[in-house]
PDB file of C-alpha atoms in Angstrom:
ATOM      1  CA  GLN A   1     -36.227  57.568  45.583  1.00 93.00           C
ATOM      2  CA  MET A   2     -39.009  56.550  46.740  1.00 94.00           C
ATOM      3  CA  GLN A   3     -40.502  53.469  45.793  1.00 97.00           C
ATOM      4  CA  LEU A   4     -43.135  50.681  46.981  1.00 98.00           C
ATOM      5  CA  VAL A   5     -41.791  46.971  45.659  1.00 98.00           C
ATOM      6  CA  GLU A   6     -45.333  44.826  45.629  1.00 98.00           C
ATOM      7  CA  SER A   7     -45.312  41.273  45.410  1.00 98.00           C
ATOM      8  CA  GLY A   8     -46.914  37.635  46.654  1.00 98.00           C
ATOM      9  CA  GLY A   9     -49.641  37.749  43.867  1.00 97.00           C
ATOM     10  CA  GLY A  10     -49.916  34.588  41.351  1.00 97.00           C
ATOM     11  CA  VAL A  11     -52.715  32.069  40.352  1.00 98.00           C
ATOM     12  CA  VAL A  12     -54.759  30.638  42.788  1.00 97.00           C
ATOM     13  CA  GLN A  13     -58.146  28.971  43.253  1.00 98.00           C
ATOM     14  CA  PRO A  14     -61.810  30.249  44.103  1.00 98.00           C
ATOM     15  CA  GLY A  15     -61.860  30.125  48.285  1.00 98.00           C
ATOM     16  CA  THR A  16     -58.108  29.932  48.816  1.00 98.00           C
ATOM     17  CA  SER A  17     -56.294  32.638  50.626  1.00 98.00           C
ATOM     18  CA  LEU A  18     -53.036  35.268  49.757  1.00 98.00           C
ATOM     19  CA  ARG A  19     -51.324  37.150  51.163  1.00 98.00           C
ATOM     20  CA  LEU A  20     -50.239  39.401  49.293  1.00 98.00           C
ATOM     21  CA  SER A  21     -46.475  42.316  50.261  1.00 98.00           C
ATOM     22  CA  CYS A  22     -45.189  46.206  49.495  1.00 98.00           C
ATOM     23  CA  ALA A  23     -41.487  47.007  50.667  1.00 98.00           C
ATOM     24  CA  ALA A  24     -41.724  50.577  50.876  1.00 98.00           C
ATOM     25  CA  SER A  25     -38.341  52.836  50.368  1.00 97.00           C
ATOM     26  CA  GLY A  26     -37.089  56.080  49.992  1.00 97.00           C
ATOM     27  CA  PHE A  27     -39.575  58.358  52.092  1.00 96.00           C
ATOM     28  CA  SER A  28     -40.464  58.119  55.930  1.00 96.00           C
ATOM     29  CA  PHE A  29     -43.428  54.984  55.831  1.00 96.00           C
ATOM     30  CA  ARG A  30     -44.293  55.107  59.347  1.00 96.00           C
ATOM     31  CA  ASN A  31     -45.599  58.723  58.993  1.00 94.00           C
ATOM     32  CA  PHE A  32     -47.971  58.077  55.932  1.00 95.00           C
ATOM     33  CA  ALA A  33     -50.808  55.758  54.927  1.00 95.00           C
ATOM     34  CA  MET A  34     -50.894  52.815  52.369  1.00 96.00           C
ATOM     35  CA  HIS A  35     -53.886  51.951  50.870  1.00 97.00           C
ATOM     36  CA  TRP A  36     -53.664  48.798  48.160  1.00 98.00           C
ATOM     37  CA  VAL A  37     -55.804  49.618  45.412  1.00 98.00           C
ATOM     38  CA  ARG A  38     -56.640  46.921  42.234  1.00 98.00           C
ATOM     39  CA  GLN A  39     -56.780  47.089  38.502  1.00 97.00           C
ATOM     40  CA  ALA A  40     -58.513  44.154  36.700  1.00 97.00           C
ATOM     41  CA  LEU A  41     -56.845  43.560  32.887  1.00 94.00           C
ATOM     42  CA  GLY A  42     -58.421  46.799  30.788  1.00 93.00           C
ATOM     43  CA  LYS A  43     -60.363  48.125  33.287  1.00 96.00           C
ATOM     44  CA  GLY A  44     -60.110  50.565  35.401  1.00 96.00           C
ATOM     45  CA  LEU A  45     -58.875  51.262  39.334  1.00 97.00           C
ATOM     46  CA  GLU A  46     -60.975  50.315  42.459  1.00 97.00           C
ATOM     47  CA  TRP A  47     -59.828  51.750  45.668  1.00 97.00           C
ATOM     48  CA  VAL A  48     -59.210  48.239  48.061  1.00 98.00           C
ATOM     49  CA  ALA A  49     -57.884  48.894  51.148  1.00 97.00           C
ATOM     50  CA  VAL A  50     -56.233  52.014  53.359  1.00 95.00           C
ATOM     51  CA  VAL A  51     -54.928  51.346  56.861  1.00 96.00           C
ATOM     52  CA  SER A  52     -53.672  54.729  58.929  1.00 95.00           C
ATOM     53  CA  HIS A  53     -48.960  55.520  60.059  1.00 95.00           C
ATOM     54  CA  ASP A  54     -49.646  53.927  63.028  1.00 94.00           C
ATOM     55  CA  GLU A  55     -53.038  51.081  61.842  1.00 95.00           C
ATOM     56  CA  GLY A  56     -55.336  52.975  64.395  1.00 94.00           C
ATOM     57  CA  ASN A  57     -57.823  52.990  61.593  1.00 94.00           C
ATOM     58  CA  LYS A  58     -58.821  50.520  58.532  1.00 95.00           C
ATOM     59  CA  TYR A  59     -61.199  50.969  55.820  1.00 95.00           C
ATOM     60  CA  TYR A  60     -62.326  48.979  53.175  1.00 96.00           C
ATOM     61  CA  ALA A  61     -64.619  48.145  50.027  1.00 97.00           C
ATOM     62  CA  ASP A  62     -67.833  46.341  50.633  1.00 96.00           C
ATOM     63  CA  SER A  63     -66.075  44.080  47.841  1.00 97.00           C
ATOM     64  CA  VAL A  64     -63.843  43.159  50.260  1.00 98.00           C
ATOM     65  CA  LYS A  65     -64.849  43.605  53.634  1.00 98.00           C
ATOM     66  CA  GLY A  66     -64.422  40.459  56.022  1.00 98.00           C
ATOM     67  CA  ARG A  67     -62.189  38.941  53.450  1.00 98.00           C
ATOM     68  CA  PHE A  68     -58.964  41.315  53.038  1.00 98.00           C
ATOM     69  CA  THR A  69     -56.763  42.360  55.933  1.00 98.00           C
ATOM     70  CA  ILE A  70     -54.929  44.567  55.164  1.00 98.00           C
ATOM     71  CA  SER A  71     -52.024  45.977  57.911  1.00 98.00           C
ATOM     72  CA  ARG A  72     -48.507  47.313  58.092  1.00 98.00           C
ATOM     73  CA  ASP A  73     -44.923  46.822  59.546  1.00 98.00           C
ATOM     74  CA  ASN A  74     -43.890  49.478  60.228  1.00 97.00           C
ATOM     75  CA  SER A  75     -40.436  48.346  62.040  1.00 97.00           C
ATOM     76  CA  LYS A  76     -39.254  46.550  58.215  1.00 98.00           C
ATOM     77  CA  ASN A  77     -41.512  49.719  55.863  1.00 98.00           C
ATOM     78  CA  THR A  78     -44.263  46.473  54.908  1.00 98.00           C
ATOM     79  CA  LEU A  79     -47.104  47.101  54.150  1.00 98.00           C
ATOM     80  CA  PHE A  80     -49.298  42.959  53.611  1.00 98.00           C
ATOM     81  CA  LEU A  81     -52.598  42.706  52.050  1.00 98.00           C
ATOM     82  CA  GLN A  82     -53.766  39.942  53.441  1.00 98.00           C
ATOM     83  CA  MET A  83     -56.738  38.245  51.094  1.00 98.00           C
ATOM     84  CA  ASN A  84     -58.886  35.369  52.502  1.00 98.00           C
ATOM     85  CA  SER A  85     -61.826  33.396  50.499  1.00 98.00           C
ATOM     86  CA  LEU A  86     -60.540  34.533  47.249  1.00 98.00           C
ATOM     87  CA  ARG A  87     -63.145  34.570  43.988  1.00 98.00           C
ATOM     88  CA  PRO A  88     -62.993  34.724  40.298  1.00 98.00           C
ATOM     89  CA  GLU A  89     -63.707  38.617  40.234  1.00 97.00           C
ATOM     90  CA  ASP A  90     -60.539  39.523  43.029  1.00 98.00           C
ATOM     91  CA  THR A  91     -58.652  38.517  39.842  1.00 98.00           C
ATOM     92  CA  ALA A  92     -56.332  41.858  38.986  1.00 98.00           C
ATOM     93  CA  VAL A  93     -53.247  43.917  39.285  1.00 98.00           C
ATOM     94  CA  TYR A  94     -52.649  44.368  43.004  1.00 98.00           C
ATOM     95  CA  LYS A  95     -50.835  48.009  43.292  1.00 98.00           C
ATOM     96  CA  CYS A  96     -49.488  49.308  46.857  1.00 98.00           C
ATOM     97  CA  ALA A  97     -49.581  52.983  47.308  1.00 98.00           C
ATOM     98  CA  LYS A  98     -49.069  55.381  49.499  1.00 97.00           C
ATOM     99  CA  GLY A  99     -51.158  59.297  50.710  1.00 93.00           C
ATOM    100  CA  PRO A 100     -50.554  61.583  53.285  1.00 86.00           C
ATOM    101  CA  GLY A 101     -53.306  60.193  55.683  1.00 84.00           C
ATOM    102  CA  VAL A 102     -57.363  58.710  56.765  1.00 81.00           C
ATOM    103  CA  ALA A 103     -58.343  61.749  58.722  1.00 84.00           C
ATOM    104  CA  GLN A 104     -61.359  64.397  56.163  1.00 80.00           C
ATOM    105  CA  GLY A 105     -59.140  65.624  53.340  1.00 80.00           C
ATOM    106  CA  LYS A 106     -56.413  63.179  53.809  1.00 86.00           C
ATOM    107  CA  GLY A 107     -57.462  60.700  51.481  1.00 90.00           C
ATOM    108  CA  TYR A 108     -55.695  61.118  47.129  1.00 95.00           C
ATOM    109  CA  ILE A 109     -53.528  58.829  46.629  1.00 96.00           C
ATOM    110  CA  ASP A 110     -49.508  60.719  45.661  1.00 95.00           C
ATOM    111  CA  TYR A 111     -47.769  57.411  45.156  1.00 96.00           C
ATOM    112  CA  TRP A 112     -48.266  54.570  42.943  1.00 97.00           C
ATOM    113  CA  GLY A 113     -46.699  51.562  43.205  1.00 97.00           C
ATOM    114  CA  ARG A 114     -46.053  48.782  39.405  1.00 96.00           C
ATOM    115  CA  GLY A 115     -48.377  46.186  40.742  1.00 97.00           C
ATOM    116  CA  THR A 116     -48.554  42.297  42.101  1.00 98.00           C
ATOM    117  CA  LEU A 117     -50.657  40.014  39.715  1.00 98.00           C
ATOM    118  CA  VAL A 118     -53.351  38.360  41.386  1.00 98.00           C
ATOM    119  CA  THR A 119     -55.420  35.627  39.278  1.00 98.00           C
ATOM    120  CA  VAL A 120     -57.887  33.341  41.110  1.00 98.00           C
ATOM    121  CA  SER A 121     -59.314  30.892  38.927  1.00 97.00           C
ATOM    122  CA  SER A 122     -59.783  27.122  39.299  1.00 94.00           C
TER     123      SER A 122
ATOM    124  CA  ILE B   1     -70.477  57.026  46.311  1.00 96.00           C
ATOM    125  CA  VAL B   2     -70.409  56.445  43.238  1.00 97.00           C
ATOM    126  CA  LEU B   3     -68.770  58.299  40.270  1.00 98.00           C
ATOM    127  CA  THR B   4     -69.823  58.470  36.688  1.00 98.00           C
ATOM    128  CA  GLN B   5     -67.027  59.783  34.474  1.00 98.00           C
ATOM    129  CA  SER B   6     -68.140  61.208  31.489  1.00 96.00           C
ATOM    130  CA  PRO B   7     -67.419  61.054  27.873  1.00 97.00           C
ATOM    131  CA  GLY B   8     -66.317  57.726  27.625  1.00 97.00           C
ATOM    132  CA  THR B   9     -64.205  58.456  25.639  1.00 98.00           C
ATOM    133  CA  LEU B  10     -62.729  61.921  24.349  1.00 98.00           C
ATOM    134  CA  SER B  11     -61.307  62.662  20.463  1.00 97.00           C
ATOM    135  CA  LEU B  12     -58.803  65.922  20.176  1.00 97.00           C
ATOM    136  CA  SER B  13     -55.295  66.472  18.461  1.00 97.00           C
ATOM    137  CA  PRO B  14     -53.451  68.906  19.973  1.00 97.00           C
ATOM    138  CA  GLY B  15     -53.197  72.097  21.078  1.00 97.00           C
ATOM    139  CA  GLU B  16     -57.068  71.317  21.896  1.00 97.00           C
ATOM    140  CA  ARG B  17     -58.945  72.378  25.600  1.00 98.00           C
ATOM    141  CA  ALA B  18     -60.084  68.685  27.017  1.00 98.00           C
ATOM    142  CA  THR B  19     -63.258  68.976  29.638  1.00 98.00           C
ATOM    143  CA  LEU B  20     -63.889  65.878  31.572  1.00 98.00           C
ATOM    144  CA  SER B  21     -66.894  64.971  33.814  1.00 98.00           C
ATOM    145  CA  CYS B  22     -66.887  63.349  37.266  1.00 98.00           C
ATOM    146  CA  ARG B  23     -70.727  63.375  38.461  1.00 98.00           C
ATOM    147  CA  ALA B  24     -70.810  62.002  41.712  1.00 98.00           C
ATOM    148  CA  SER B  25     -74.050  59.891  43.231  1.00 98.00           C
ATOM    149  CA  GLN B  26     -74.160  62.410  46.410  1.00 97.00           C
ATOM    150  CA  SER B  27     -72.574  64.954  47.235  1.00 97.00           C
ATOM    151  CA  VAL B  28     -68.650  64.806  48.101  1.00 97.00           C
ATOM    152  CA  SER B  29     -67.977  65.322  51.169  1.00 95.00           C
ATOM    153  CA  GLY B  30     -65.608  68.421  51.983  1.00 95.00           C
ATOM    154  CA  ASP B  31     -64.925  68.639  48.229  1.00 96.00           C
ATOM    155  CA  TYR B  32     -62.387  65.864  48.492  1.00 96.00           C
ATOM    156  CA  LEU B  33     -62.486  64.606  44.984  1.00 97.00           C
ATOM    157  CA  ALA B  34     -59.410  64.147  43.300  1.00 98.00           C
ATOM    158  CA  TRP B  35     -57.527  63.405  39.805  1.00 98.00           C
ATOM    159  CA  TYR B  36     -55.480  60.913  38.195  1.00 98.00           C
ATOM    160  CA  GLN B  37     -53.898  60.233  35.095  1.00 98.00           C
ATOM    161  CA  GLN B  38     -52.937  56.635  33.685  1.00 98.00           C
ATOM    162  CA  LYS B  39     -51.056  55.834  31.274  1.00 97.00           C
ATOM    163  CA  PRO B  40     -50.656  52.105  29.043  1.00 93.00           C
ATOM    164  CA  GLY B  41     -48.287  50.066  31.057  1.00 91.00           C
ATOM    165  CA  GLN B  42     -47.825  52.712  33.905  1.00 93.00           C
ATOM    166  CA  SER B  43     -49.481  53.291  37.031  1.00 92.00           C
ATOM    167  CA  PRO B  44     -51.269  56.172  38.070  1.00 96.00           C
ATOM    168  CA  ARG B  45     -50.437  59.621  38.865  1.00 97.00           C
ATOM    169  CA  LEU B  46     -51.873  62.223  40.993  1.00 97.00           C
ATOM    170  CA  LEU B  47     -53.271  66.047  39.056  1.00 98.00           C
ATOM    171  CA  ILE B  48     -55.195  67.084  41.225  1.00 98.00           C
ATOM    172  CA  TYR B  49     -56.814  67.209  45.197  1.00 97.00           C
ATOM    173  CA  ALA B  50     -59.097  68.790  47.350  1.00 97.00           C
ATOM    174  CA  ALA B  51     -60.947  69.335  43.177  1.00 98.00           C
ATOM    175  CA  SER B  52     -59.402  72.497  42.637  1.00 98.00           C
ATOM    176  CA  SER B  53     -55.593  71.526  44.386  1.00 97.00           C
ATOM    177  CA  ARG B  54     -52.859  71.132  41.449  1.00 98.00           C
ATOM    178  CA  ALA B  55     -50.133  67.993  42.238  1.00 97.00           C
ATOM    179  CA  THR B  56     -46.345  68.636  43.283  1.00 95.00           C
ATOM    180  CA  GLY B  57     -44.915  69.004  39.526  1.00 96.00           C
ATOM    181  CA  ILE B  58     -48.201  69.348  37.491  1.00 98.00           C
ATOM    182  CA  PRO B  59     -48.426  71.403  34.471  1.00 98.00           C
ATOM    183  CA  ASP B  60     -50.659  74.561  35.131  1.00 97.00           C
ATOM    184  CA  ARG B  61     -51.978  73.296  31.470  1.00 98.00           C
ATOM    185  CA  PHE B  62     -53.984  71.827  34.101  1.00 98.00           C
ATOM    186  CA  SER B  63     -57.114  72.067  36.688  1.00 98.00           C
ATOM    187  CA  GLY B  64     -59.418  71.381  38.714  1.00 98.00           C
ATOM    188  CA  SER B  65     -62.948  72.910  39.664  1.00 98.00           C
ATOM    189  CA  GLY B  66     -66.471  71.998  41.039  1.00 98.00           C
ATOM    190  CA  SER B  67     -68.088  71.548  44.245  1.00 97.00           C
ATOM    191  CA  GLY B  68     -70.945  69.297  45.728  1.00 97.00           C
ATOM    192  CA  THR B  69     -71.679  66.225  43.101  1.00 98.00           C
ATOM    193  CA  ASP B  70     -70.200  68.208  39.779  1.00 98.00           C
ATOM    194  CA  PHE B  71     -66.603  68.115  38.936  1.00 98.00           C
ATOM    195  CA  THR B  72     -64.632  69.225  36.244  1.00 98.00           C
ATOM    196  CA  LEU B  73     -60.835  68.351  34.698  1.00 98.00           C
ATOM    197  CA  THR B  74     -59.472  70.975  32.515  1.00 98.00           C
ATOM    198  CA  ILE B  75     -56.267  70.266  29.982  1.00 98.00           C
ATOM    199  CA  SER B  76     -56.351  73.978  28.723  1.00 97.00           C
ATOM    200  CA  ARG B  77     -53.590  72.759  25.087  1.00 97.00           C
ATOM    201  CA  LEU B  78     -53.105  69.633  24.949  1.00 97.00           C
ATOM    202  CA  GLU B  79     -49.504  67.664  25.179  1.00 97.00           C
ATOM    203  CA  PRO B  80     -48.652  64.855  23.079  1.00 96.00           C
ATOM    204  CA  GLU B  81     -47.720  63.827  26.284  1.00 96.00           C
ATOM    205  CA  ASP B  82     -51.601  64.124  27.650  1.00 98.00           C
ATOM    206  CA  PHE B  83     -53.465  61.289  25.887  1.00 96.00           C
ATOM    207  CA  ALA B  84     -54.245  58.923  28.383  1.00 98.00           C
ATOM    208  CA  VAL B  85     -56.159  57.460  30.686  1.00 98.00           C
ATOM    209  CA  TYR B  86     -57.988  60.415  33.722  1.00 98.00           C
ATOM    210  CA  TYR B  87     -59.815  59.356  36.958  1.00 98.00           C
ATOM    211  CA  CYS B  88     -61.592  60.969  39.574  1.00 98.00           C
ATOM    212  CA  GLN B  89     -61.358  59.597  43.031  1.00 98.00           C
ATOM    213  CA  GLN B  90     -63.770  60.996  45.992  1.00 97.00           C
ATOM    214  CA  TYR B  91     -62.579  60.398  49.000  1.00 95.00           C
ATOM    215  CA  GLY B  92     -64.442  63.035  51.280  1.00 93.00           C
ATOM    216  CA  SER B  93     -66.292  59.842  53.023  1.00 91.00           C
ATOM    217  CA  SER B  94     -65.708  55.659  53.288  1.00 90.00           C
ATOM    218  CA  PRO B  95     -65.404  53.551  50.975  1.00 94.00           C
ATOM    219  CA  TRP B  96     -63.135  55.412  48.703  1.00 95.00           C
ATOM    220  CA  THR B  97     -64.411  54.947  45.087  1.00 96.00           C
ATOM    221  CA  PHE B  98     -63.047  55.238  41.965  1.00 98.00           C
ATOM    222  CA  GLY B  99     -64.896  56.966  38.689  1.00 98.00           C
ATOM    223  CA  GLN B 100     -64.581  54.671  35.529  1.00 98.00           C
ATOM    224  CA  GLY B 101     -61.944  56.655  33.176  1.00 98.00           C
ATOM    225  CA  THR B 102     -61.693  58.696  30.565  1.00 98.00           C
ATOM    226  CA  LYS B 103     -59.534  57.962  27.308  1.00 98.00           C
ATOM    227  CA  VAL B 104     -58.703  60.773  25.538  1.00 98.00           C
ATOM    228  CA  GLU B 105     -57.140  59.730  22.849  1.00 97.00           C
ATOM    229  CA  ILE B 106     -55.628  61.812  19.548  1.00 93.00           C
ATOM    230  CA  LYS B 107     -58.463  62.939  17.033  1.00 92.00           C
TER     231      LYS B 107
END
């Protein structure tokens, strides 16, 4: 059974850093693109970043470009999101998600984790 | 690409037809547009990809159509489990973007 379990969320002050992890199981992790999508409480979905199966391609939302870094460890079936220079507007539930790829036509998301809450507040 | 969904809320009764709109600020490359359903306390579920292809296990009462800048999700006959929030997403060009969502509520 496919599973994505996020961890690493918490309460942090503006300007600090946090690293999220997502443990994947039940599918061949190394063969698929992985995304981070966030959702502020009671709000809509905001796509954050995607990494291709081999880390050859990474793409970011304009709102996080230069501050967040997506990466993966295929030997440990784990996805990461390094978040630096955090702002109050980054407060959200961060969901790890799986997709077919990053090539043209492959960017949709076919499975989601439950998410981990990040709160940025002084 | 900014995606604008309408209406914000759709109030319908079970058995009725639901028509949800997603309009893009510029043409979506390849018509690479997906639709997701999200119920309270749950993560989204993929319904439609490539504008009109149903995802695995999705009932045929869900259908997607459209091209370019105008896309539609149609639920032919609403079942009780269909009342939820629906999001469109374009993945034709980076950065990928979502619409703000349409809530389908029981009238």
